[in-house]
mmCIF file of C-alpha atoms in Angstrom:
data_model
loop_
_atom_site.group_PDB
_atom_site.id
_atom_site.type_symbol
_atom_site.label_atom_id
_atom_site.label_comp_id
_atom_site.label_asym_id
_atom_site.label_seq_id
_atom_site.Cartn_x
_atom_site.Cartn_y
_atom_site.Cartn_z
ATOM 1 C CA MET A 22 6.955 18.237 -8.378
ATOM 2 C CA ALA A 23 3.861 18.495 -10.286
ATOM 3 C CA ILE A 24 4.143 17.819 -14.179
ATOM 4 C CA THR A 25 1.271 18.368 -16.223
ATOM 5 C CA ASP A 26 2.889 18.715 -19.817
ATOM 6 C CA LEU A 27 3.060 14.588 -20.206
ATOM 7 C CA ARG A 28 5.151 15.691 -23.394
ATOM 8 C CA ASP A 29 7.944 17.668 -21.371
ATOM 9 C CA LEU A 30 9.255 14.770 -19.476
ATOM 10 C CA THR A 31 12.653 14.927 -17.933
ATOM 11 C CA PRO A 32 14.758 12.187 -19.431
ATOM 12 C CA GLY A 33 15.462 10.883 -16.099
ATOM 13 C CA TYR A 34 11.974 10.755 -14.921
ATOM 14 C CA LEU A 35 11.176 8.267 -18.187
ATOM 15 C CA ALA A 36 13.958 6.265 -17.679
ATOM 16 C CA PHE A 37 13.068 5.780 -14.051
ATOM 17 C CA TRP A 38 9.673 4.105 -15.362
ATOM 18 C CA ARG A 39 11.742 1.602 -17.900
ATOM 19 C CA GLU A 40 13.790 0.476 -14.409
ATOM 20 C CA HIS A 41 12.863 -2.482 -12.796
ATOM 21 C CA HIS A 42 10.562 -1.279 -9.485
ATOM 22 C CA LEU A 43 7.858 -2.699 -8.118
ATOM 23 C CA CYS A 44 4.946 -0.258 -7.829
ATOM 24 C CA THR A 45 1.281 0.111 -6.431
ATOM 25 C CA LEU A 46 -1.953 0.635 -8.071
ATOM 26 C CA THR A 47 -4.349 3.011 -6.149
ATOM 27 C CA THR A 48 -8.017 2.433 -6.770
ATOM 28 C CA LEU A 49 -11.274 3.092 -4.913
ATOM 29 C CA ARG A 50 -13.594 0.814 -3.215
ATOM 30 C CA PRO A 51 -17.000 1.802 -3.924
ATOM 31 C CA ASP A 52 -17.272 3.532 -0.244
ATOM 32 C CA GLY A 53 -14.332 5.844 -1.440
ATOM 33 C CA SER A 54 -11.708 4.296 0.421
ATOM 34 C CA PRO A 55 -8.542 3.363 -1.173
ATOM 35 C CA HIS A 56 -7.509 0.270 -2.371
ATOM 36 C CA VAL A 57 -3.200 -0.054 -2.573
ATOM 37 C CA VAL A 58 -1.762 -2.972 -4.166
ATOM 38 C CA PRO A 59 1.394 -3.822 -5.498
ATOM 39 C CA VAL A 60 1.590 -3.952 -9.364
ATOM 40 C CA GLY A 61 4.073 -4.114 -12.363
ATOM 41 C CA VAL A 62 3.554 -0.926 -14.418
ATOM 42 C CA THR A 63 4.582 0.007 -17.826
ATOM 43 C CA PHE A 64 4.372 3.108 -19.434
ATOM 44 C CA ASP A 65 4.054 4.809 -23.056
ATOM 45 C CA PRO A 66 5.007 8.389 -22.706
ATOM 46 C CA GLU A 67 4.561 8.761 -26.102
ATOM 47 C CA GLU A 68 0.878 7.310 -25.964
ATOM 48 C CA GLY A 69 0.030 8.878 -22.609
ATOM 49 C CA VAL A 70 -0.788 5.110 -21.158
ATOM 50 C CA ALA A 71 0.185 3.328 -18.273
ATOM 51 C CA ARG A 72 -0.618 -0.686 -18.043
ATOM 52 C CA VAL A 73 -1.082 -2.901 -15.544
ATOM 53 C CA ILE A 74 -1.623 -6.568 -16.272
ATOM 54 C CA THR A 75 -3.746 -8.797 -13.312
ATOM 55 C CA ASN A 76 -6.537 -11.489 -13.293
ATOM 56 C CA LYS A 77 -9.906 -10.412 -14.483
ATOM 57 C CA SER A 78 -11.265 -11.546 -11.066
ATOM 58 C CA SER A 79 -9.206 -9.263 -9.211
ATOM 59 C CA ARG A 80 -10.677 -6.357 -6.450
ATOM 60 C CA LYS A 81 -8.567 -4.090 -8.473
ATOM 61 C CA VAL A 82 -10.247 -4.831 -11.577
ATOM 62 C CA ALA A 83 -13.542 -5.138 -9.669
ATOM 63 C CA HIS A 84 -13.009 -1.393 -8.141
ATOM 64 C CA VAL A 85 -12.149 -0.099 -11.859
ATOM 65 C CA LEU A 86 -15.268 -1.563 -13.252
ATOM 66 C CA ALA A 87 -17.465 -0.372 -10.668
ATOM 67 C CA ALA A 88 -16.177 3.190 -10.614
ATOM 68 C CA ALA A 89 -15.384 3.633 -14.637
ATOM 69 C CA GLY A 90 -18.712 5.533 -15.757
ATOM 70 C CA GLY A 91 -18.203 6.680 -19.318
ATOM 71 C CA ASP A 92 -14.671 8.349 -18.835
ATOM 72 C CA GLY A 93 -13.181 5.683 -16.761
ATOM 73 C CA ALA A 94 -12.546 5.494 -12.799
ATOM 74 C CA ARG A 95 -9.588 7.824 -11.482
ATOM 75 C CA VAL A 96 -6.440 5.654 -10.152
ATOM 76 C CA ALA A 97 -2.713 6.193 -9.366
ATOM 77 C CA VAL A 98 0.237 4.049 -9.664
ATOM 78 C CA CYS A 99 3.475 4.817 -8.073
ATOM 79 C CA GLN A 100 7.030 3.741 -7.606
ATOM 80 C CA MET A 101 9.643 4.357 -5.179
ATOM 81 C CA HIS A 102 13.429 3.834 -4.828
ATOM 82 C CA GLY A 103 15.474 5.489 -2.524
ATOM 83 C CA ARG A 104 14.605 9.801 -2.517
ATOM 84 C CA HIS A 105 13.237 9.069 -6.168
ATOM 85 C CA TRP A 106 9.484 8.655 -7.169
ATOM 86 C CA ALA A 107 7.059 8.878 -9.068
ATOM 87 C CA THR A 108 3.263 8.837 -9.693
ATOM 88 C CA LEU A 109 1.030 8.842 -12.384
ATOM 89 C CA GLU A 110 -2.619 9.827 -12.564
ATOM 90 C CA GLY A 111 -5.593 8.946 -14.656
ATOM 91 C CA GLN A 112 -8.232 7.447 -15.999
ATOM 92 C CA ALA A 113 -8.641 3.536 -15.799
ATOM 93 C CA ARG A 114 -10.669 1.148 -17.829
ATOM 94 C CA VAL A 115 -10.298 -2.542 -18.319
ATOM 95 C CA ARG A 116 -9.210 -3.874 -21.554
ATOM 96 C CA THR A 117 -9.849 -7.626 -22.674
ATOM 97 C CA GLU A 118 -9.141 -7.843 -26.068
ATOM 98 C CA SER A 119 -6.377 -10.488 -26.910
ATOM 99 C CA ALA A 120 -3.967 -8.210 -29.034
ATOM 100 C CA VAL A 121 -4.223 -5.961 -25.816
ATOM 101 C CA VAL A 122 -3.205 -8.270 -23.525
ATOM 102 C CA ALA A 123 -0.391 -9.745 -25.237
ATOM 103 C CA ASP A 124 0.773 -5.948 -25.728
ATOM 104 C CA ALA A 125 0.816 -5.688 -22.383
ATOM 105 C CA VAL A 126 2.860 -8.388 -20.928
ATOM 106 C CA ARG A 127 4.975 -8.333 -23.807
ATOM 107 C CA ARG A 128 5.627 -4.832 -22.356
ATOM 108 C CA TYR A 129 5.970 -6.184 -18.936
ATOM 109 C CA ALA A 130 8.407 -8.904 -19.910
ATOM 110 C CA GLU A 131 10.536 -6.142 -21.471
ATOM 111 C CA ARG A 132 10.563 -3.918 -18.402
ATOM 112 C CA TYR A 133 10.489 -6.749 -15.030
ATOM 113 C CA GLY A 134 12.704 -9.418 -17.260
ATOM 114 C CA ARG A 135 10.370 -12.381 -17.724
ATOM 115 C CA THR A 136 7.247 -13.357 -19.477
ATOM 116 C CA PRO A 137 4.673 -13.997 -16.915
ATOM 117 C CA ARG A 138 2.791 -17.396 -17.040
ATOM 118 C CA PRO A 139 -0.273 -18.031 -19.596
ATOM 119 C CA ASN A 140 -3.400 -16.954 -17.996
ATOM 120 C CA PRO A 141 -6.503 -16.983 -19.575
ATOM 121 C CA ASP A 142 -8.397 -14.750 -17.724
ATOM 122 C CA ARG A 143 -5.788 -12.018 -17.666
ATOM 123 C CA VAL A 144 -6.600 -8.768 -18.224
ATOM 124 C CA VAL A 145 -5.204 -5.035 -18.733
ATOM 125 C CA ILE A 146 -5.740 -2.040 -16.311
ATOM 126 C CA GLU A 147 -5.102 0.828 -18.940
ATOM 127 C CA ILE A 148 -4.584 4.350 -17.682
ATOM 128 C CA ALA A 149 -4.938 7.055 -19.693
ATOM 129 C CA VAL A 150 -2.432 9.518 -17.679
ATOM 130 C CA GLU A 151 -3.425 13.003 -17.197
ATOM 131 C CA ARG A 152 -0.919 13.935 -14.137
ATOM 132 C CA ALA A 153 2.864 12.734 -13.729
ATOM 133 C CA LEU A 154 4.316 13.764 -10.522
ATOM 134 C CA GLY A 155 7.458 12.914 -8.921
ATOM 135 C CA ARG A 156 11.380 13.685 -8.106
ATOM 136 C CA ALA A 157 13.301 10.907 -10.456
#
C-alpha cells in the first residue's frame, strides 16, 4: 500500500511508528548498491520528518554526505513485525546542531524507553519524508 498524502496516515500506521521496533536504514553507496543497517527511528508525522541518531564517522553518514547534493540523499527506513510493516522514503541530510541532536535523542528515548549514553560525536540523519508505504 502506498500513501502519498502524509496528512492522511491511518491511526494504526501512526501507532506502529510509536511502538518499540528495530528498523533498517537503506542508503546508497557511491557505486549505487544499497547499504542496509539496523537503526532506531523516530517519526514525527506533523513535521513529516524521520530521525536516526548515529555516530558522525558511520558509513551511513558518509553515504548520505556523499550523495546529498542540494536536495539531500535518497534513503528509506523500514520496520516490520509479523505481517505488519511500514516504510518511509525521503531526502536525508546530516544535522550536527546540538539542539537538533538533543531533540532527536529525547525522541529516541521516548520511543525506545532508554536514553542513549552520551556521545560527543553523535549526529542526526534527518529525513524529509516524501512517501509512506506499509501495512500496519
